[in-house]
Coordinates of N, CA, C and O in Angstrom, one line a residue:
R1 N 129.7 125.7 125.4 CA 128.7 126.7 125.4 C 128.0 126.8 124.0 O 126.9 127.4 123.9
G2 N 128.5 126.1 123.0 CA 127.9 126.2 121.6 C 126.7 125.3 121.6 O 125.8 125.5 120.7
A3 N 126.5 124.3 122.4 CA 125.3 123.4 122.4 C 124.2 124.2 123.1 O 124.3 124.9 124.1
K4 N 123.0 124.0 122.5 CA 121.8 124.6 123.1 C 121.1 123.6 124.0 O 121.1 122.4 123.8
D5 N 120.6 124.2 125.1 CA 119.8 123.3 126.0 C 118.4 123.1 125.5 O 118.0 123.7 124.5
N6 N 117.7 122.2 126.1 CA 116.3 121.9 125.7 C 115.4 123.1 125.6 O 114.5 123.2 124.8
T7 N 115.6 124.1 126.6 CA 114.7 125.2 126.6 C 114.9 126.1 125.4 O 114.0 126.5 124.7
S8 N 116.2 126.3 125.0 CA 116.4 127.1 123.8 C 116.0 126.4 122.5 O 115.6 127.1 121.6
L9 N 116.1 125.1 122.5 CA 115.6 124.4 121.3 C 114.1 124.5 121.2 O 113.6 124.7 120.1
L10 N 113.4 124.4 122.3 CA 112.0 124.6 122.2 C 111.6 126.0 121.8 O 110.7 126.2 121.0
Q11 N 112.4 127.0 122.3 CA 112.1 128.3 121.9 C 112.3 128.5 120.4 O 111.6 129.2 119.7
D12 N 113.3 127.9 119.8 CA 113.6 128.0 118.4 C 112.4 127.4 117.6 O 112.0 127.9 116.6
E13 N 111.9 126.3 118.0 CA 110.8 125.6 117.4 C 109.5 126.4 117.4 O 108.7 126.4 116.6
E14 N 109.3 127.2 118.5 CA 108.1 127.9 118.7 C 108.2 129.4 118.2 O 107.2 130.1 118.3
R15 N 109.3 129.8 117.7 CA 109.5 131.2 117.3 C 108.8 131.4 116.0 O 108.7 130.5 115.1
L16 N 108.2 132.6 115.8 CA 107.6 133.0 114.6 C 108.6 133.5 113.6 O 109.5 134.3 114.1
I17 N 108.5 133.2 112.4 CA 109.4 133.7 111.4 C 108.6 134.3 110.2 O 107.4 133.9 110.0
T18 N 109.2 135.1 109.4 CA 108.7 135.5 108.1 C 109.8 135.0 107.1 O 110.9 135.5 107.1
P19 N 109.4 134.0 106.4 CA 110.4 133.4 105.4 C 111.0 134.5 104.5 O 110.3 135.4 104.0
S20 N 112.3 134.4 104.3 CA 112.9 135.4 103.4 C 114.1 134.7 102.6 O 114.6 133.7 103.0
T21 N 114.4 135.4 101.5 CA 115.6 134.9 100.7 C 116.9 135.1 101.4 O 117.8 134.4 101.2
S22 N 117.0 136.2 102.2 CA 118.2 136.5 102.8 C 118.7 135.5 103.8 O 119.9 135.2 103.9
D23 N 117.8 134.8 104.5 CA 118.2 133.8 105.5 C 118.0 132.3 104.9 O 118.3 131.4 105.6
G24 N 117.6 132.2 103.7 CA 117.4 130.9 103.0 C 116.1 130.2 103.3 O 115.9 129.1 102.8
T25 N 115.3 130.7 104.2 CA 114.1 130.0 104.6 C 113.0 130.0 103.5 O 112.0 129.3 103.6
L26 N 113.2 130.9 102.5 CA 112.2 131.0 101.4 C 112.5 130.1 100.2 O 111.6 129.8 99.4
Q27 N 113.8 129.7 100.1 CA 114.2 129.0 98.9 C 113.4 127.7 98.6 O 113.3 126.9 99.5
G28 N 112.9 127.6 97.4 CA 112.1 126.5 97.0 C 110.7 126.5 97.5 O 109.9 125.6 97.1
K29 N 110.3 127.5 98.3 CA 109.0 127.6 98.8 C 108.3 128.9 98.5 O 107.3 129.3 99.0
E30 N 108.9 129.6 97.5 CA 108.4 131.0 97.2 C 106.9 130.9 96.7 O 106.1 131.8 97.2
R31 N 106.6 130.0 95.9 CA 105.2 130.0 95.4 C 104.2 129.7 96.6 O 103.1 130.2 96.6
L32 N 104.6 128.8 97.4 CA 103.7 128.4 98.6 C 103.6 129.7 99.5 O 102.5 130.0 100.0
W33 N 104.7 130.4 99.7 CA 104.6 131.6 100.5 C 103.7 132.6 99.9 O 102.9 133.3 100.6
Q34 N 103.7 132.8 98.6 CA 102.9 133.7 97.9 C 101.4 133.4 98.1 O 100.5 134.2 98.3
M35 N 101.1 132.1 98.1 CA 99.7 131.6 98.4 C 99.3 132.0 99.8 O 98.2 132.4 100.0
L36 N 100.2 131.8 100.7 CA 99.9 132.2 102.1 C 99.7 133.7 102.3 O 98.8 134.1 103.0
I37 N 100.5 134.5 101.6 CA 100.4 135.9 101.7 C 99.0 136.4 101.2 O 98.4 137.3 101.8
T38 N 98.5 135.7 100.1 CA 97.1 136.1 99.7 C 96.1 135.8 100.7 O 94.9 136.3 100.6
R39 N 96.4 135.0 101.7 CA 95.5 134.7 102.8 C 95.8 135.4 104.0 O 95.4 135.1 105.1
N40 N 96.6 136.5 103.9 CA 97.0 137.4 105.0 C 97.9 136.7 106.0 O 97.8 137.1 107.2
V41 N 98.6 135.7 105.7 CA 99.6 135.1 106.6 C 100.9 135.9 106.5 O 101.4 136.2 105.4
T42 N 101.4 136.4 107.6 CA 102.6 137.2 107.6 C 103.7 136.5 108.4 O 104.9 136.9 108.2
Q43 N 103.4 135.6 109.3 CA 104.4 134.9 110.0 C 103.9 133.4 110.2 O 102.7 133.1 110.2
L44 N 104.9 132.5 110.4 CA 104.7 131.1 110.7 C 105.6 130.6 111.8 O 106.7 131.2 112.0
Y45 N 105.2 129.6 112.4 CA 106.1 129.0 113.4 C 107.3 128.3 112.6 O 107.0 127.7 111.6
A46 N 108.5 128.5 113.0 CA 109.7 128.0 112.3 C 109.6 126.5 112.1 O 109.9 126.0 111.0
S47 N 109.1 125.7 113.1 CA 109.0 124.3 113.0 C 108.0 123.9 111.9 O 108.2 122.9 111.2
Y48 N 106.9 124.6 111.9 CA 105.9 124.3 110.8 C 106.5 124.6 109.4 O 106.4 123.8 108.5
W49 N 107.1 125.8 109.2 CA 107.6 126.1 107.9 C 108.7 125.2 107.5 O 108.8 124.8 106.3
N50 N 109.5 124.7 108.4 CA 110.5 123.7 108.1 C 109.9 122.4 107.6 O 110.6 121.7 106.9
S51 N 108.7 122.1 108.1 CA 108.1 120.8 107.6 C 107.4 120.9 106.3 O 107.0 119.9 105.7
V52 N 107.2 122.2 105.8 CA 106.6 122.4 104.5 C 107.5 121.9 103.4 O 108.7 122.4 103.3
P53 N 107.0 121.1 102.4 CA 107.9 120.6 101.3 C 108.2 121.8 100.3 O 107.4 122.7 100.2
H54 N 109.3 121.6 99.6 CA 109.6 122.6 98.5 C 108.5 122.4 97.4 O 107.9 121.3 97.3
W55 N 108.3 123.4 96.6 CA 107.3 123.4 95.6 C 107.5 122.3 94.6 O 106.5 121.6 94.2
N56 N 108.7 122.0 94.2 CA 108.9 120.9 93.3 C 108.5 119.6 93.8 O 108.1 118.7 93.1
A57 N 108.7 119.4 95.1 CA 108.2 118.2 95.8 C 106.7 118.0 95.7 O 106.1 116.9 95.5
V58 N 106.0 119.2 95.8 CA 104.5 119.2 95.7 C 104.1 118.8 94.3 O 103.3 117.9 94.1
T59 N 104.7 119.5 93.3 CA 104.3 119.3 91.9 C 104.7 117.9 91.4 O 104.0 117.4 90.6
N60 N 105.8 117.4 91.9 CA 106.2 116.0 91.5 C 105.2 115.0 91.9 O 105.1 113.9 91.3
N61 N 104.4 115.3 92.9 CA 103.4 114.3 93.4 C 102.1 114.5 92.8 O 101.2 113.6 93.0
I62 N 101.8 115.5 92.0 CA 100.5 115.7 91.4 C 100.5 115.6 89.9 O 99.4 115.5 89.3
H63 N 101.6 115.8 89.3 CA 101.7 115.7 87.8 C 101.7 114.3 87.3 O 102.6 113.5 87.6
R64 N 100.6 113.9 86.7 CA 100.5 112.5 86.1 C 100.1 112.6 84.7 O 99.5 113.6 84.2
T65 N 100.3 111.6 83.9 CA 99.9 111.6 82.5 C 98.4 111.3 82.4 O 97.8 111.6 81.3
A66 N 97.8 110.6 83.4 CA 96.4 110.3 83.3 C 95.9 110.2 84.7 O 96.6 110.0 85.7
P67 N 94.6 110.4 84.9 CA 94.0 110.3 86.3 C 94.1 108.9 86.8 O 94.1 107.9 86.0
I68 N 94.1 108.7 88.1 CA 94.1 107.4 88.7 C 92.6 107.1 89.1 O 92.0 107.9 89.8
I69 N 92.1 106.1 88.5 CA 90.7 105.7 88.8 C 90.7 104.3 89.3 O 91.1 103.3 88.6
H70 N 90.4 104.2 90.6 CA 90.4 102.9 91.3 C 89.1 102.2 91.0 O 88.0 102.8 90.9
G71 N 89.1 100.9 90.7 CA 87.9 100.1 90.5 C 87.5 99.9 89.1 O 86.5 99.2 88.8
L72 N 88.3 100.3 88.1 CA 88.0 100.1 86.7 C 87.9 98.7 86.3 O 87.1 98.3 85.5
E73 N 88.6 97.8 87.0 CA 88.6 96.4 86.7 C 87.3 95.7 87.1 O 87.0 94.6 86.7
T74 N 86.4 96.5 87.9 CA 85.2 95.9 88.3 C 84.0 96.4 87.5 O 82.9 95.9 87.7
C75 N 84.2 97.3 86.5 CA 83.1 97.8 85.7 C 82.3 96.8 84.9 O 81.1 96.8 85.0
E76 N 83.0 95.9 84.3 CA 82.4 94.9 83.4 C 81.5 93.9 84.3 O 80.4 93.6 84.0
T77 N 82.0 93.6 85.5 CA 81.3 92.7 86.4 C 80.1 93.4 86.9 O 79.0 92.8 86.9
F78 N 80.2 94.7 87.2 CA 79.0 95.5 87.7 C 78.0 95.6 86.6 O 76.8 95.4 86.9
Q79 N 78.4 95.8 85.4 CA 77.4 95.9 84.3 C 76.7 94.6 84.1 O 75.5 94.6 83.8
K80 N 77.4 93.5 84.2 CA 76.8 92.2 84.0 C 75.7 91.9 85.2 O 74.7 91.4 84.9
I81 N 76.1 92.2 86.4 CA 75.3 92.0 87.5 C 74.0 92.8 87.4 O 72.9 92.3 87.8
T82 N 74.1 94.0 86.9 CA 72.9 94.9 86.8 C 72.3 94.9 85.4 O 71.4 95.7 85.2
S83 N 72.7 94.0 84.5 CA 72.1 94.0 83.2 C 70.6 93.8 83.1 O 69.9 94.3 82.2
D84 N 70.1 93.0 84.0 CA 68.7 92.7 84.1 C 67.9 93.9 84.5 O 66.7 94.1 84.2
S85 N 68.5 94.8 85.3 CA 67.8 95.9 85.9 C 68.7 97.1 85.9 O 69.2 97.5 87.0
P86 N 69.0 97.8 84.7 CA 69.9 98.9 84.7 C 69.5 100.1 85.5 O 70.3 100.9 85.8
S87 N 68.2 100.1 86.0 CA 67.8 101.2 86.8 C 68.4 101.1 88.2 O 68.4 102.0 89.0
Q88 N 69.0 99.9 88.5 CA 69.7 99.7 89.8 C 71.1 100.3 89.8 O 71.7 100.4 90.9
R89 N 71.6 100.7 88.7 CA 72.9 101.3 88.7 C 72.8 102.7 89.3 O 72.0 103.5 88.9
R90 N 73.7 103.0 90.2 CA 73.7 104.2 90.9 C 75.0 104.9 90.9 O 76.0 104.3 91.0
I91 N 74.9 106.2 90.8 CA 76.1 107.1 90.9 C 75.8 108.0 92.1 O 74.7 108.6 92.2
A92 N 76.8 108.1 93.0 CA 76.6 109.0 94.2 C 78.0 109.5 94.7 O 78.9 108.7 94.7
P93 N 78.1 110.7 95.0 CA 79.3 111.3 95.5 C 79.6 110.9 97.0 O 78.6 110.7 97.8
A94 N 80.8 110.8 97.3 CA 81.2 110.5 98.7 C 82.6 111.1 98.9 O 83.4 111.1 98.0
G95 N 82.9 111.7 100.0 CA 84.2 112.2 100.3 C 84.3 113.0 101.6 O 83.3 113.1 102.3
L96 N 85.4 113.4 101.9 CA 85.6 114.2 103.2 C 84.9 115.5 103.1 O 84.6 116.0 102.0
F97 N 84.6 116.1 104.2 CA 84.0 117.4 104.2 C 84.9 118.4 103.5 O 86.1 118.3 103.5
N98 N 84.3 119.4 102.9 CA 85.0 120.5 102.1 C 85.9 120.0 101.0 O 87.0 120.5 100.7
T99 N 85.5 118.9 100.4 CA 86.3 118.4 99.2 C 85.5 118.4 97.9 O 85.9 117.9 96.9
G100 N 84.3 119.1 98.0 CA 83.6 119.3 96.7 C 82.5 118.3 96.4 O 82.1 118.1 95.3
T101 N 82.0 117.6 97.5 CA 81.0 116.6 97.2 C 79.7 117.2 96.7 O 79.0 116.6 95.9
N102 N 79.3 118.4 97.2 CA 78.1 119.0 96.8 C 78.2 119.4 95.3 O 77.3 119.3 94.5
L103 N 79.4 120.0 95.0 CA 79.6 120.4 93.6 C 79.6 119.1 92.7 O 79.0 119.1 91.6
L104 N 80.2 118.1 93.1 CA 80.3 116.8 92.4 C 78.8 116.3 92.1 O 78.5 115.9 91.0
S105 N 78.0 116.4 93.1 CA 76.6 116.0 93.0 C 75.9 116.8 91.9 O 75.2 116.2 91.1
V106 N 76.1 118.1 91.9 CA 75.5 119.0 90.9 C 76.1 118.6 89.5 O 75.3 118.5 88.5
L107 N 77.4 118.4 89.4 CA 78.0 118.1 88.1 C 77.5 116.7 87.6 O 77.2 116.6 86.4
L108 N 77.3 115.8 88.5 CA 76.8 114.5 88.1 C 75.3 114.7 87.6 O 74.9 114.1 86.6
E109 N 74.6 115.5 88.3 CA 73.2 115.7 87.9 C 73.1 116.3 86.4 O 72.3 115.9 85.6
Y110 N 74.0 117.2 86.1 CA 73.9 117.8 84.8 C 74.7 117.1 83.7 O 74.4 117.3 82.5
N111 N 75.6 116.2 84.1 CA 76.5 115.6 83.1 C 76.4 114.1 83.0 O 76.9 113.5 82.0
C112 N 76.0 113.4 84.0 CA 76.0 111.9 84.0 C 74.6 111.4 84.4 O 74.4 111.1 85.6
Q113 N 73.8 111.3 83.5 CA 72.4 110.8 83.8 C 72.3 109.3 83.3 O 72.7 109.0 82.2
N114 N 71.6 108.6 84.1 CA 71.4 107.2 83.8 C 69.9 107.2 83.2 O 69.0 107.3 83.9
P115 N 69.8 107.0 81.9 CA 68.5 107.0 81.3 C 67.5 106.1 81.9 O 66.3 106.4 81.9
H116 N 67.9 104.9 82.4 CA 67.0 103.9 83.0 C 66.4 104.5 84.3 O 65.3 104.3 84.6
R117 N 67.3 105.1 85.1 CA 66.8 105.7 86.3 C 66.0 107.0 86.1 O 65.0 107.2 86.8
V118 N 66.3 107.7 85.0 CA 65.5 108.9 84.7 C 64.1 108.5 84.4 O 63.1 109.1 84.8
A119 N 64.0 107.4 83.6 CA 62.6 106.9 83.2 C 61.9 106.4 84.5 O 60.7 106.6 84.6
K120 N 62.6 105.8 85.4 CA 62.0 105.2 86.6 C 61.5 106.3 87.5 O 60.5 106.2 88.1
F121 N 62.3 107.4 87.7 CA 62.0 108.5 88.6 C 61.5 109.8 87.9 O 61.6 110.8 88.5
N122 N 61.1 109.7 86.7 CA 60.6 110.8 86.0 C 59.6 111.6 86.8 O 58.7 111.1 87.3
G123 N 59.9 112.9 87.0 CA 58.9 113.8 87.7 C 59.4 113.9 89.2 O 58.9 114.8 89.9
N124 N 60.3 113.1 89.7 CA 60.8 113.3 91.0 C 61.9 114.3 91.0 O 63.0 114.1 90.4
A125 N 61.7 115.4 91.6 CA 62.7 116.5 91.6 C 64.0 116.1 92.1 O 65.1 116.6 91.6
K126 N 64.1 115.3 93.2 CA 65.3 114.9 93.8 C 66.1 113.9 93.0 O 67.3 113.9 93.1
R127 N 65.4 113.0 92.4 CA 66.1 111.9 91.7 C 65.8 111.7 90.2 O 66.1 110.8 89.6
G128 N 65.2 112.8 89.7 CA 64.8 112.7 88.3 C 65.9 112.6 87.3 O 65.8 112.2 86.2
H129 N 67.1 112.9 87.8 CA 68.3 112.8 86.9 C 69.0 111.4 87.0 O 69.9 111.1 86.3
G130 N 68.5 110.6 87.9 CA 69.0 109.2 88.0 C 70.1 109.0 88.9 O 70.6 107.9 89.0
N131 N 70.6 110.0 89.6 CA 71.7 109.9 90.6 C 71.2 110.0 92.0 O 70.2 110.5 92.3
E132 N 72.1 109.5 92.9 CA 71.8 109.6 94.3 C 72.5 110.8 94.9 O 73.6 111.2 94.4
W133 N 72.0 111.4 96.0 CA 72.7 112.5 96.6 C 73.9 112.1 97.4 O 74.9 112.8 97.5
Q134 N 73.9 110.9 97.9 CA 75.0 110.4 98.7 C 75.0 108.8 98.6 O 74.0 108.2 98.2
T135 N 76.1 108.2 99.0 CA 76.1 106.8 99.0 C 75.3 106.3 100.1 O 74.9 107.0 101.0
R136 N 75.0 105.0 100.1 CA 74.1 104.4 101.2 C 74.7 104.6 102.5 O 74.0 104.7 103.5
W137 N 76.0 104.5 102.6 CA 76.7 104.7 103.9 C 76.9 106.1 104.3 O 77.5 106.4 105.4
G138 N 76.5 107.1 103.5 CA 76.7 108.5 103.8 C 77.6 109.2 102.9 O 78.6 108.6 102.4
K139 N 77.4 110.5 102.7 CA 78.3 111.3 101.9 C 79.7 111.5 102.5 O 80.7 111.5 101.8
H140 N 79.8 111.7 103.8 CA 81.0 112.0 104.4 C 81.6 110.9 105.3 O 82.5 111.1 106.0
T141 N 80.9 109.7 105.3 CA 81.3 108.6 106.1 C 82.4 107.8 105.4 O 82.3 107.6 104.2
P142 N 83.5 107.5 106.0 CA 84.6 106.8 105.3 C 84.1 105.5 104.7 O 83.3 104.8 105.3
A143 N 84.6 105.2 103.5 CA 84.2 104.0 102.8 C 84.4 102.7 103.5 O 83.7 101.7 103.3
R144 N 85.3 102.7 104.5 CA 85.5 101.4 105.2 C 84.3 101.0 106.0 O 84.2 99.8 106.4
Y145 N 83.3 101.9 106.2 CA 82.1 101.6 106.9 C 81.0 101.2 106.0 O 79.8 101.0 106.5
R146 N 81.2 101.1 104.7 CA 80.1 100.9 103.8 C 79.3 99.6 104.0 O 78.2 99.5 103.6
R147 N 79.9 98.6 104.6 CA 79.2 97.3 104.8 C 78.6 97.3 106.3 O 77.9 96.4 106.6
T148 N 79.0 98.2 107.1 CA 78.6 98.2 108.5 C 77.7 99.3 108.9 O 77.1 99.3 110.0
Y149 N 77.5 100.3 108.1 CA 76.8 101.5 108.4 C 75.8 101.9 107.3 O 76.2 101.9 106.1
S150 N 74.6 102.4 107.6 CA 73.7 102.8 106.6 C 73.0 104.1 107.1 O 72.7 104.2 108.3
T151 N 72.8 105.1 106.2 CA 72.1 106.3 106.6 C 70.6 106.0 106.8 O 69.9 106.9 107.4
S152 N 70.1 104.9 106.3 CA 68.7 104.6 106.4 C 68.5 103.3 107.3 O 69.2 102.4 107.2
K153 N 67.5 103.4 108.1 CA 67.2 102.2 109.0 C 66.5 101.1 108.1 O 66.7 100.0 108.4
N154 N 65.9 101.5 107.1 CA 65.2 100.5 106.2 C 65.7 100.8 104.7 O 65.0 101.3 103.9
P155 N 66.9 100.3 104.4 CA 67.5 100.6 103.1 C 66.6 99.9 102.0 O 66.2 98.8 102.2
K156 N 66.5 100.5 100.9 CA 65.8 100.0 99.7 C 66.6 99.1 98.9 O 66.2 98.4 98.0
Y157 N 67.9 99.1 99.1 CA 68.9 98.3 98.3 C 70.1 98.0 99.2 O 70.4 98.7 100.1
S158 N 70.8 97.0 98.8 CA 72.0 96.6 99.6 C 73.2 97.3 99.0 O 73.2 97.8 97.8
V159 N 74.3 97.4 99.7 CA 75.5 98.0 99.2 C 76.0 97.3 98.0 O 76.6 98.0 97.1
D160 N 75.8 96.0 97.8 CA 76.3 95.3 96.7 C 75.5 95.5 95.4 O 75.9 95.1 94.4
E161 N 74.3 96.1 95.6 CA 73.4 96.3 94.4 C 74.0 97.4 93.5 O 74.5 98.4 94.0

């Protein structure tokens, strides 16, 4: 009689809980629970809460001594390729929805200006700072489509430029 049947196991997984220290469901997840409380969460499905990592597991995955920047090994090659026409150098944000691409675009506009492109587009309100609003394959389109998809039917430059 100590073994649970499939119905009672399913009921345990689907039950709503309020994590607490008394039953041990809050241990190691206190900070995460406080974040959820600020969003008016009062209960969670037990199976979901059990899948949430402890806070130290979260912080161990984000604390680094330096940022990870992919592609630094290609900077010198890119600069050589565009040395004849530095106005061809483009900066444009891309990323998933709700990840700050619009903010990044504004920050790039105010902090990262390509003087060669500024001279080329002087007076153009949209491009006068020398940056692009989005990558050629789109702001929210996954990068794996960069060689097969374009937001423009008649692109003015290729992906490799």
